[in-house]
PDB file of C-alpha atoms in Angstrom:
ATOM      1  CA  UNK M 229       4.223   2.664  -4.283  1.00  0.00           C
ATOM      2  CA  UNK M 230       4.530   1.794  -0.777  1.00  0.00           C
ATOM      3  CA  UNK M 231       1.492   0.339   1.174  1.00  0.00           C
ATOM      4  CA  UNK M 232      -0.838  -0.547   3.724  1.00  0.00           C
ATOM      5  CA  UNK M 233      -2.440  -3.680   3.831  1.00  0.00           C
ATOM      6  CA  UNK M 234      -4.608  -4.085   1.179  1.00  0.00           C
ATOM      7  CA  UNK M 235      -7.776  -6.144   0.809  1.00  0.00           C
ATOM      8  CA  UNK M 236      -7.519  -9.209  -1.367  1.00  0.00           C
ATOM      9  CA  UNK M 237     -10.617  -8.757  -3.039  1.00  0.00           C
ATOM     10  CA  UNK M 238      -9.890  -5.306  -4.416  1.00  0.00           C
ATOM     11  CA  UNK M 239      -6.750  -7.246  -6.531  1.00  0.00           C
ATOM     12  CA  UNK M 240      -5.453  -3.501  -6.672  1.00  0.00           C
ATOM     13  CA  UNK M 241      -1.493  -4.037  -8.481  1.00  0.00           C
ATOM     14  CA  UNK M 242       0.876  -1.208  -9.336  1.00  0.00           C
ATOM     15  CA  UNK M 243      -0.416  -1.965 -13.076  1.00  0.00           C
ATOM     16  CA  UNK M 244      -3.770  -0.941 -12.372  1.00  0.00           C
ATOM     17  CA  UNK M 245      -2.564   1.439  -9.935  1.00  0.00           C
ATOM     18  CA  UNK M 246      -0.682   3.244 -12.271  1.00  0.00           C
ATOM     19  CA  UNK M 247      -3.757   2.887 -15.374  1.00  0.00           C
ATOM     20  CA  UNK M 248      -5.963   5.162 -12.838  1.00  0.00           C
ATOM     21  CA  UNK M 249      -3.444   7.460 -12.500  1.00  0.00           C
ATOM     22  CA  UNK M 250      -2.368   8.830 -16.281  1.00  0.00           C
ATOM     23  CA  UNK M 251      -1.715  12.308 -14.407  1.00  0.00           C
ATOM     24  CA  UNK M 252       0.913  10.939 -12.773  1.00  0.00           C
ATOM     25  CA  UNK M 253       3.248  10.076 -15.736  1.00  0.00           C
ATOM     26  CA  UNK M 254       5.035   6.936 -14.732  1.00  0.00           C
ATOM     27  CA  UNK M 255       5.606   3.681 -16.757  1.00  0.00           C
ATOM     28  CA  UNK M 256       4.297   0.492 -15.859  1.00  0.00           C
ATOM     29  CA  UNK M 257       5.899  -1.419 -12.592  1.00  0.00           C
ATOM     30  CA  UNK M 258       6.467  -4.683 -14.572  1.00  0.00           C
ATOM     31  CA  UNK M 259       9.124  -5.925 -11.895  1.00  0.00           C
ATOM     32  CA  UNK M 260       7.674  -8.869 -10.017  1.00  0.00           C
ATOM     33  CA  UNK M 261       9.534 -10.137  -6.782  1.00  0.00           C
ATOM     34  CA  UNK M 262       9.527 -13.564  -6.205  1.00  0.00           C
ATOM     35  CA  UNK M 263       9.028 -15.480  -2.340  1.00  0.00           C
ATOM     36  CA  UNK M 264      12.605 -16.102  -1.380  1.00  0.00           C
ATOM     37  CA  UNK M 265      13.833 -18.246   1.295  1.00  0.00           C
ATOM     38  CA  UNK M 266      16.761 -18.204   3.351  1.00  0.00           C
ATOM     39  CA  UNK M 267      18.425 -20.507   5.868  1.00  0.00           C
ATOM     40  CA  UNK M 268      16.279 -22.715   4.404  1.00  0.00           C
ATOM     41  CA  UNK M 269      13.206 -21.589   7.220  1.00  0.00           C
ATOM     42  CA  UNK M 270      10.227 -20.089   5.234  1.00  0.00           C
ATOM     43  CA  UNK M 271       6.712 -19.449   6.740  1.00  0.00           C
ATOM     44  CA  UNK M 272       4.843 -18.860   3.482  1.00  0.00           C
ATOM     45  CA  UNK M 273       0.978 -17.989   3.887  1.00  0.00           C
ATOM     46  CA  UNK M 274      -1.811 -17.943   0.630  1.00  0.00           C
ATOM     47  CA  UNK M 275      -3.438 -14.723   0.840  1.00  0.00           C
ATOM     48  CA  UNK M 276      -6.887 -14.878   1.342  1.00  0.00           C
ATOM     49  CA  UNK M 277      -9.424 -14.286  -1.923  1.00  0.00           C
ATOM     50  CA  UNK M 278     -12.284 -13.010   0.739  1.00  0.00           C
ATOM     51  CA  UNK M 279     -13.579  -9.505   1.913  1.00  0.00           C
ATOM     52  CA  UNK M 280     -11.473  -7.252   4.427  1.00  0.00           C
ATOM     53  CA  UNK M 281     -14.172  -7.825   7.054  1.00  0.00           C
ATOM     54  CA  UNK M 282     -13.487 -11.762   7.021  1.00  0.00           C
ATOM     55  CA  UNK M 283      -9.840 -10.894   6.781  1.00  0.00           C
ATOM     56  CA  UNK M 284      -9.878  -9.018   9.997  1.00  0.00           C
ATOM     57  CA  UNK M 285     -12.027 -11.740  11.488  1.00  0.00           C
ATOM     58  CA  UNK M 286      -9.618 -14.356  10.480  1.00  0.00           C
ATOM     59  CA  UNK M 287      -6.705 -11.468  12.319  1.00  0.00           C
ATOM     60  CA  UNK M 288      -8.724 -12.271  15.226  1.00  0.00           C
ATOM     61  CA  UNK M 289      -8.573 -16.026  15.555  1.00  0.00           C
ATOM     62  CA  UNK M 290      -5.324 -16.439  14.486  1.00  0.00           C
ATOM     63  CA  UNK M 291      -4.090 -13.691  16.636  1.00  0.00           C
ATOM     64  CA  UNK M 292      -0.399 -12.812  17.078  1.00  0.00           C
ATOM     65  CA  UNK M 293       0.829 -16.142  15.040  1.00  0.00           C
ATOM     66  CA  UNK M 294      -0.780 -14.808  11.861  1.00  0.00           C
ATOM     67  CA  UNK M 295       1.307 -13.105   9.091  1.00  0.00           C
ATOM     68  CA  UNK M 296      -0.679 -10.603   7.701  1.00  0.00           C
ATOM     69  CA  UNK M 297       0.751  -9.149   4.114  1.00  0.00           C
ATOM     70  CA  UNK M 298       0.997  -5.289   4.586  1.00  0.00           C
ATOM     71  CA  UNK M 299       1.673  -3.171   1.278  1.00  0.00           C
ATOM     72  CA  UNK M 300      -0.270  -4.058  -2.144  1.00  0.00           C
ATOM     73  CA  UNK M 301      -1.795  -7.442  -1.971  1.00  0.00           C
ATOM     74  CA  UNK M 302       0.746 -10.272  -2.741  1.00  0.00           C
ATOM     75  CA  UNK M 303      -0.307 -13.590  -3.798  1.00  0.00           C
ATOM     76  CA  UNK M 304       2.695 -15.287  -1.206  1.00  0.00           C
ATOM     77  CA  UNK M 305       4.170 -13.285   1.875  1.00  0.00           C
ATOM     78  CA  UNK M 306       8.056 -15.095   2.602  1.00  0.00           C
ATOM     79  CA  UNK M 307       8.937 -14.501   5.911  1.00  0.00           C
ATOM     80  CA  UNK M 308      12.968 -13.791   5.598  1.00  0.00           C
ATOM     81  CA  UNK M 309      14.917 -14.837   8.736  1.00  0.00           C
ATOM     82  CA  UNK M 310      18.764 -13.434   7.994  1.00  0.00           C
ATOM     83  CA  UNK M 311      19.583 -10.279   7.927  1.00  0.00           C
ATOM     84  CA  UNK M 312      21.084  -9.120   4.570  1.00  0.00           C
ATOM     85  CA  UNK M 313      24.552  -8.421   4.483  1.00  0.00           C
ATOM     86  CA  UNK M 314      23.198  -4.513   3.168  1.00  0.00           C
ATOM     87  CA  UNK M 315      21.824  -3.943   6.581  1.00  0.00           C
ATOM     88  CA  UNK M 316      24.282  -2.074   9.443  1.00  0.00           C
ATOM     89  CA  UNK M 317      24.515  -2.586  12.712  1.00  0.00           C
ATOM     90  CA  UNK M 318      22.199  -0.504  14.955  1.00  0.00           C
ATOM     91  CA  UNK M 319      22.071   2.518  13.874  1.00  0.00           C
ATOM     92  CA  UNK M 320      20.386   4.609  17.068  1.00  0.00           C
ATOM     93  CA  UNK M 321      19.112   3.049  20.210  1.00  0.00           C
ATOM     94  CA  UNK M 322      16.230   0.634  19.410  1.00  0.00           C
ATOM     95  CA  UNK M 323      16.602   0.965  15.532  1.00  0.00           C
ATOM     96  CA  UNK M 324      18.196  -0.878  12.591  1.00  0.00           C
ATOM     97  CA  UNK M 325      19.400   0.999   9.571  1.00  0.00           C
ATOM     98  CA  UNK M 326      18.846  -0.381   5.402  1.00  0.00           C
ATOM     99  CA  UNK M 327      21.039   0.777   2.726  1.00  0.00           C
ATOM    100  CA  UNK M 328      20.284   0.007  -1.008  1.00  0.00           C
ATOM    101  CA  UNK M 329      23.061   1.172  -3.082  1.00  0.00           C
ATOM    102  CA  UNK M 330      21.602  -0.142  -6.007  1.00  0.00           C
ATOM    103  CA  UNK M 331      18.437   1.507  -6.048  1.00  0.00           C
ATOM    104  CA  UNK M 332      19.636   4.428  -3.805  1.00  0.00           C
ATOM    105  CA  UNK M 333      18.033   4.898  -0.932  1.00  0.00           C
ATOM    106  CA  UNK M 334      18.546   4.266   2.786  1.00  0.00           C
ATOM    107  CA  UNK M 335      16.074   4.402   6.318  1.00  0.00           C
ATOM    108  CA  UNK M 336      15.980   3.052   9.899  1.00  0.00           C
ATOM    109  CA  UNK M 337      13.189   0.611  11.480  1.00  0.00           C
ATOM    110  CA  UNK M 338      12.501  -0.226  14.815  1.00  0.00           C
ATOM    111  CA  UNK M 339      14.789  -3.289  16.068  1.00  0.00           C
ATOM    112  CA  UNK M 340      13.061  -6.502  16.242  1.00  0.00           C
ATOM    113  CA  UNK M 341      10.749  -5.975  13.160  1.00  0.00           C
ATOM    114  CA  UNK M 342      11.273  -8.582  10.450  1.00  0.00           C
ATOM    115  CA  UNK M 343      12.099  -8.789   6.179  1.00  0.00           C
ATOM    116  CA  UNK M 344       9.108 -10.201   4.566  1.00  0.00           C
ATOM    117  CA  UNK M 345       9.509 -10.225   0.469  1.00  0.00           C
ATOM    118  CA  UNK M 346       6.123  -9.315  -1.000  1.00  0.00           C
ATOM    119  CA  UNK M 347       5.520  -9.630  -4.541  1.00  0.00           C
ATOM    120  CA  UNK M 348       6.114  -6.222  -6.079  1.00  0.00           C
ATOM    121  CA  UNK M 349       7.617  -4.598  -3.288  1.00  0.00           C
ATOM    122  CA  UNK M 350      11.127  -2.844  -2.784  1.00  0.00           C
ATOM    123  CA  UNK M 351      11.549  -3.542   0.898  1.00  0.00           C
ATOM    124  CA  UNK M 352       9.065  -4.579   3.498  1.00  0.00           C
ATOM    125  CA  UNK M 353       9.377  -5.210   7.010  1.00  0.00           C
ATOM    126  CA  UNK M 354       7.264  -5.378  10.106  1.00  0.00           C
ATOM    127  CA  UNK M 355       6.642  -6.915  13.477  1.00  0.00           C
ATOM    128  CA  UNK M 356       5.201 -10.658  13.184  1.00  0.00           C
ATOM    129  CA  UNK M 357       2.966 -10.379  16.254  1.00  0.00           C
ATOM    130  CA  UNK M 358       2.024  -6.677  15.804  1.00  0.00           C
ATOM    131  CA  UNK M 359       1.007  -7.406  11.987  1.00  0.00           C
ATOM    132  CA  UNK M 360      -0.165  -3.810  11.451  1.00  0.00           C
ATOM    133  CA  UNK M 361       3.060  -2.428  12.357  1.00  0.00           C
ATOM    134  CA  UNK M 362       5.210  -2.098   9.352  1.00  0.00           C
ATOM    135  CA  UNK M 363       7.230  -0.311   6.738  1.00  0.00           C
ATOM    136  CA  UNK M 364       7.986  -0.394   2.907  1.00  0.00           C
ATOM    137  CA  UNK M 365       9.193   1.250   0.164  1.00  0.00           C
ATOM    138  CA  UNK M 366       8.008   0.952  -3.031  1.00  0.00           C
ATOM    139  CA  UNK M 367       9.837   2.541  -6.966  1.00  0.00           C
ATOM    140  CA  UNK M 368       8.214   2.847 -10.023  1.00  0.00           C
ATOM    141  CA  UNK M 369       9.870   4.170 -13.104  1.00  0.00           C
ATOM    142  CA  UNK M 370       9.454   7.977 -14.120  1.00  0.00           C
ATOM    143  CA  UNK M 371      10.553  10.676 -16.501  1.00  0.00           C
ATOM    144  CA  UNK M 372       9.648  13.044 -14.083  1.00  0.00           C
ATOM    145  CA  UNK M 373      12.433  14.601 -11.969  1.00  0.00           C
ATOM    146  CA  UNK M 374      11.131  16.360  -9.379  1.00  0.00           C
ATOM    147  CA  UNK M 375       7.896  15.076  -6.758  1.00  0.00           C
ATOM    148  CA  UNK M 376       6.493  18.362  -7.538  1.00  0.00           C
ATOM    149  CA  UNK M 377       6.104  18.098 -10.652  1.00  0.00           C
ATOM    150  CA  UNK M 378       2.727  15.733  -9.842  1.00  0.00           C
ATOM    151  CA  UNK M 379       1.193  18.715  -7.954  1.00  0.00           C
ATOM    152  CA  UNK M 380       1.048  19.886  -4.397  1.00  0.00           C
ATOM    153  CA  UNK M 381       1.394  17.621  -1.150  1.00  0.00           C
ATOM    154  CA  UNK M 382      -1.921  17.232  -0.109  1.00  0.00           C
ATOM    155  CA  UNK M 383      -3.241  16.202  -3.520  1.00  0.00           C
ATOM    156  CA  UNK M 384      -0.473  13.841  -4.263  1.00  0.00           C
ATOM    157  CA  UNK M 385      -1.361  12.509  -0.938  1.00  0.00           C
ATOM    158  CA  UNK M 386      -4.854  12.274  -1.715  1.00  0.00           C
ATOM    159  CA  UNK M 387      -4.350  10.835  -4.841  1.00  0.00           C
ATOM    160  CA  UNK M 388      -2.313   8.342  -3.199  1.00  0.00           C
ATOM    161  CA  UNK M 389      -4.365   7.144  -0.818  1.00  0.00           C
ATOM    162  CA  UNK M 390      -7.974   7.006  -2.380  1.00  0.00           C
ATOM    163  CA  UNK M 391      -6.341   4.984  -5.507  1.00  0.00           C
ATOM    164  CA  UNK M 392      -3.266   2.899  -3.803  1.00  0.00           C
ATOM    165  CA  UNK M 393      -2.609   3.072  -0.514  1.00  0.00           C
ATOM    166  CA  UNK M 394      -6.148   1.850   0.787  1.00  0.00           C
ATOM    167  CA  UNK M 395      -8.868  -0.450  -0.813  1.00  0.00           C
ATOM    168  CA  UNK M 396     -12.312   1.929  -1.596  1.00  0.00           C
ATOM    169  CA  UNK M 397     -13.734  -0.754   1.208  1.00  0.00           C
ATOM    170  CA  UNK M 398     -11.944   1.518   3.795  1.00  0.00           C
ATOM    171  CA  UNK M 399     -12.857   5.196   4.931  1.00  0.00           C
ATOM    172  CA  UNK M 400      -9.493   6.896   4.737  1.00  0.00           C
ATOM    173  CA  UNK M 401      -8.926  10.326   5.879  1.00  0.00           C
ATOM    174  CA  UNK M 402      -5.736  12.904   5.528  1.00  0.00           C
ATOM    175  CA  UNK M 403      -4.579  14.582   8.441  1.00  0.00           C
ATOM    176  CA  UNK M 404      -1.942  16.278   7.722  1.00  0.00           C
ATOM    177  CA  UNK M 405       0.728  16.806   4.682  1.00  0.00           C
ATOM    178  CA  UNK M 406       3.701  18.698   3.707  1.00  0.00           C
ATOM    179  CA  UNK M 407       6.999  19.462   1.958  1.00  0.00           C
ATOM    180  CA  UNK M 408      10.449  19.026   3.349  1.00  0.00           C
ATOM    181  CA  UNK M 409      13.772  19.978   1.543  1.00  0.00           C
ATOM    182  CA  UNK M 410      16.820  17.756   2.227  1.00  0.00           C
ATOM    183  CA  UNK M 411      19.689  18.610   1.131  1.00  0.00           C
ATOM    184  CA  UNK M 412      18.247  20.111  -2.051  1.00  0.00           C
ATOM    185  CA  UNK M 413      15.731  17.320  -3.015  1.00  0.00           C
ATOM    186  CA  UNK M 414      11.893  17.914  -2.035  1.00  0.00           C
ATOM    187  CA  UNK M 415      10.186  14.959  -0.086  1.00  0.00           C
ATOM    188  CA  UNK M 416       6.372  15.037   0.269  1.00  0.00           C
ATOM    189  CA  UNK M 417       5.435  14.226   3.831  1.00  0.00           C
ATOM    190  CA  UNK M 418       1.570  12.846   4.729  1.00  0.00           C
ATOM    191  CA  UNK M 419      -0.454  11.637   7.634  1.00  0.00           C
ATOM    192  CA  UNK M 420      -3.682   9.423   7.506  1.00  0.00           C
ATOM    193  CA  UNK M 421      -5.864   6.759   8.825  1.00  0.00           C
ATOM    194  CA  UNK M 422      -7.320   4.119   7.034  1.00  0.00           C
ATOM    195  CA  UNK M 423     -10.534   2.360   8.780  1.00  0.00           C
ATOM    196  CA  UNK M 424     -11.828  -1.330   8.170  1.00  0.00           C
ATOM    197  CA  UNK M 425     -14.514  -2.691   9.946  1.00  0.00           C
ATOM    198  CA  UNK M 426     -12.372  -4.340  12.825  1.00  0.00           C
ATOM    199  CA  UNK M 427      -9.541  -1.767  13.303  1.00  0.00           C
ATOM    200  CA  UNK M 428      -8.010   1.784  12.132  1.00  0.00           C
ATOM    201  CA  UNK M 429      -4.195   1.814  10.471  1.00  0.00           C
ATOM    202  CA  UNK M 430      -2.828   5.273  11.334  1.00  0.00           C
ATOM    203  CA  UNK M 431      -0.306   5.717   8.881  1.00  0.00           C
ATOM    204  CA  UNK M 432       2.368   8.022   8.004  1.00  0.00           C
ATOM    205  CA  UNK M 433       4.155   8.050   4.497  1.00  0.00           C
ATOM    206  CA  UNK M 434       7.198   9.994   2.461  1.00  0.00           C
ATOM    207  CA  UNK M 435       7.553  10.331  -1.210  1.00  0.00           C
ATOM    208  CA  UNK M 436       9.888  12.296  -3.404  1.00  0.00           C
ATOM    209  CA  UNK M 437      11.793  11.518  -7.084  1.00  0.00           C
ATOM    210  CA  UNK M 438      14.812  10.841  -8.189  1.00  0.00           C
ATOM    211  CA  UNK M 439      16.700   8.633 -10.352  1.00  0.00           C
ATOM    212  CA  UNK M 440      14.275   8.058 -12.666  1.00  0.00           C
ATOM    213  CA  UNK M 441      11.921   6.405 -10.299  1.00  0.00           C
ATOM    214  CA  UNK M 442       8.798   7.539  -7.643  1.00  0.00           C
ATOM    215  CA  UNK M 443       9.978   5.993  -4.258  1.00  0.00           C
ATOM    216  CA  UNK M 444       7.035   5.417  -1.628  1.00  0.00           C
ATOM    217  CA  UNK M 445       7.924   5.030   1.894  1.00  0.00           C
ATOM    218  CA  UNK M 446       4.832   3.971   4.082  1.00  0.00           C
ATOM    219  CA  UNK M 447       5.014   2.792   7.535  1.00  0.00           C
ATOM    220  CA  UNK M 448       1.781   2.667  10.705  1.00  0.00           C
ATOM    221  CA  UNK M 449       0.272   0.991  13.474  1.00  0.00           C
ATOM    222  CA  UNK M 450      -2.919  -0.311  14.382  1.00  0.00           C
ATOM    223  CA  UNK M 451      -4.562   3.264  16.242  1.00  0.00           C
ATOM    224  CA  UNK M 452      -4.952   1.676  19.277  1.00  0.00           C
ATOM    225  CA  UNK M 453      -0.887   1.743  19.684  1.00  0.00           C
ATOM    226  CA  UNK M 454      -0.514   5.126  18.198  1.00  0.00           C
ATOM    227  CA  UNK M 455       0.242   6.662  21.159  1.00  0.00           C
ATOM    228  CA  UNK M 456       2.833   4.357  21.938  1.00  0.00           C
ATOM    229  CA  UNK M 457       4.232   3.990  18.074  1.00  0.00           C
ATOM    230  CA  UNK M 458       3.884   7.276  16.511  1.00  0.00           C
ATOM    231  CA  UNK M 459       7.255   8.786  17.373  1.00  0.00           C
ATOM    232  CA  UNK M 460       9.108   5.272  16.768  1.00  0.00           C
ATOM    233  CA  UNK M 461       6.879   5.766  12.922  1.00  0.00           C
ATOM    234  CA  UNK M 462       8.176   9.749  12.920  1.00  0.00           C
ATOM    235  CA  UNK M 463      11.570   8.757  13.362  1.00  0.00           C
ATOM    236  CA  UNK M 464      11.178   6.236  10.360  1.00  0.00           C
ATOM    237  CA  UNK M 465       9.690   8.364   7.659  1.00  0.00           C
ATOM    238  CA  UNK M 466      12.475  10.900   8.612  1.00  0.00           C
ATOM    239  CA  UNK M 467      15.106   8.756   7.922  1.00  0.00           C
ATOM    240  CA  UNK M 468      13.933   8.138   4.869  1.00  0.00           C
ATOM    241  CA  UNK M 469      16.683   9.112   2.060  1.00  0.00           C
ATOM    242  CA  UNK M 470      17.627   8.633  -1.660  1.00  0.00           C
ATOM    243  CA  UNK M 471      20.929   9.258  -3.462  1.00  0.00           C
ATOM    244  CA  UNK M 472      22.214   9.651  -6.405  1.00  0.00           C
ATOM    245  CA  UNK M 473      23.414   6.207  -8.585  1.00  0.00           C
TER     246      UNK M 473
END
C-alpha cells in the first residue's frame, strides 16, 4: 500500500503487512523495485537501522539536504532526476500530471516535487527539502473486485493505518473518512495524523480496486505546513484515478 514514512526499526514490508491482515484477502506483494539511476546523477542514502526518535533527530541536523524515505521502509532511496517520458506537461497551474498505462492509473503532484524509486513502491515522489511532503501509490494483487468488499471506510482506514501506514511507535489518529463514486468505481477517501516524537505527518490517502490489484494513494505534510499544503494534498488525492487494462 501506499505510505508514510516508516520507522526503520519496525522493518514493517508489504509481506508482513499483508500476514496481519488475512481479512483483507490479497496475495503476497513479491515485486521488489530496484534503486535506478538516470543521467547517470544518483544521491543514494542507507536507511538508518535506529529508532524514529534518533531518526527525527538526525532530520534535524541534516536539515533540508537530507533525503528522508517516505512510504514503507526501503533499504536504498534513488533520487531520479529526469522526468519519465509517461509524465505530461503541466497539467493545472502549479501541478504535474503521471499516467501509468500499464498498471492503470493516473494523478497530479505539485510541480517541483521529485521521483524517488523506493524498494516496493509503485510511484513515489516528494519535495527534497520539505522531506515530509510527499506522495505514492502503492498495488498489491487481489481477487477482490470491489474496495468494499474489505468493509466500510473508516475501518479499512483504520485497518490501514494501525498495521501499514504508521509504525505502532507513532500515535495515529483518523479524522475523517468516506466513499466517493467515480464514474461507477467506489474510492475510499481518509484523513489522519500520525505523531513521532519530533513532528506530526497530517496525511490524507485514497484507495479503491480494480484490475486485480488494491491501489494505495497516500500523500501529507509535516502539520506545521498544513495550513499552507492541505488544499495542494486535496487536489492530489482527487486526482487520483484507475482504468481499465
Amino acid at each position: 500500500m501506499a505510505s508514510l514514512q516508516h520507522s526503520p526499526s519496525s522493518s514493517i514490508h508489504q509481506t508482513s503487512f499483508l500476514n496481519s491482515l488475512p481479512q483483507l484477502g490479497v496475495q503476497k506483494y513479491g515485486g521488489v523495485l530496484p534503486a535506478v539511476c538516470r543521467r547517470g546523477i544518483s544521491l543514494i542514502v542507507k536507511a538508518e537501522h535506529s529508532s524514529m526518535a534518533s531518526s527525527a533527530n538526525s532530520l534535524d541536523k541534516c536539515g533540508r539536504r537530507q533525503m528522508i524515505a517516505v512510504g514503507v521502509i526501503a533499504p536504498w532511496v534513488s533520487l531520479v532526476n529526469q522526468t519519465p517520458p509517461s509524465f505530461a506537461a503541466e497539467s493545472n497551474k502549479g501541478f504535474l500530471s503521471v499516467t501509468d498505462k500499464k498498471d492503470g492509473y493516473s494523478f497530479v503532484y505539485p510541480f517541483g516535487w521529485q521521483e524517488v524509486i523506493i524498494e516496493g513502491q509503485d510511484k513515489v515522489f516528494k519535495d527534497v527539502i520539505e522531506p515530509l511532503e510527499s506522495v505514492s501509490v502503492n498495488l498489491i494483487p487481489t481477487g477482490k473486485q470491489d474496495i468494499r468488499d474489505f468493509g466500510p471506510p473508516q475501518e479499512v482506514a483504520e485497518t490501514l493505518i494501525k498495521k501499514f501506514l504508521a509504525p505502532p511507535t507513532q500515535k495515529t489518529k483518523i479524522i475523517a473518512a468516506s466513499e466517493n463514486d467515480v464514474d461507477g468505481k467506489a474510492y475510499y477517501a481518509f484523513e489522519f495524523t500520525a505523531q513521532a516524537p519530533n513532528y506530526i505527518r497530517h496525511a490524507l490517502g485514497v484507495v479503491t480496486v480494480g484490475n486485480g490489484k488494491f491501489y494505495t494513494l497516500t500523500t501529507g505534510a509535516n502539520e506545521r505546513r498544513w495550513g499552507k499544503m492541505k488544499d495542494r494534498l486535496q487536489t492530489v488525492i482527487e486526482s487520483f484515478k484507475i482504468s481499465n487494462v
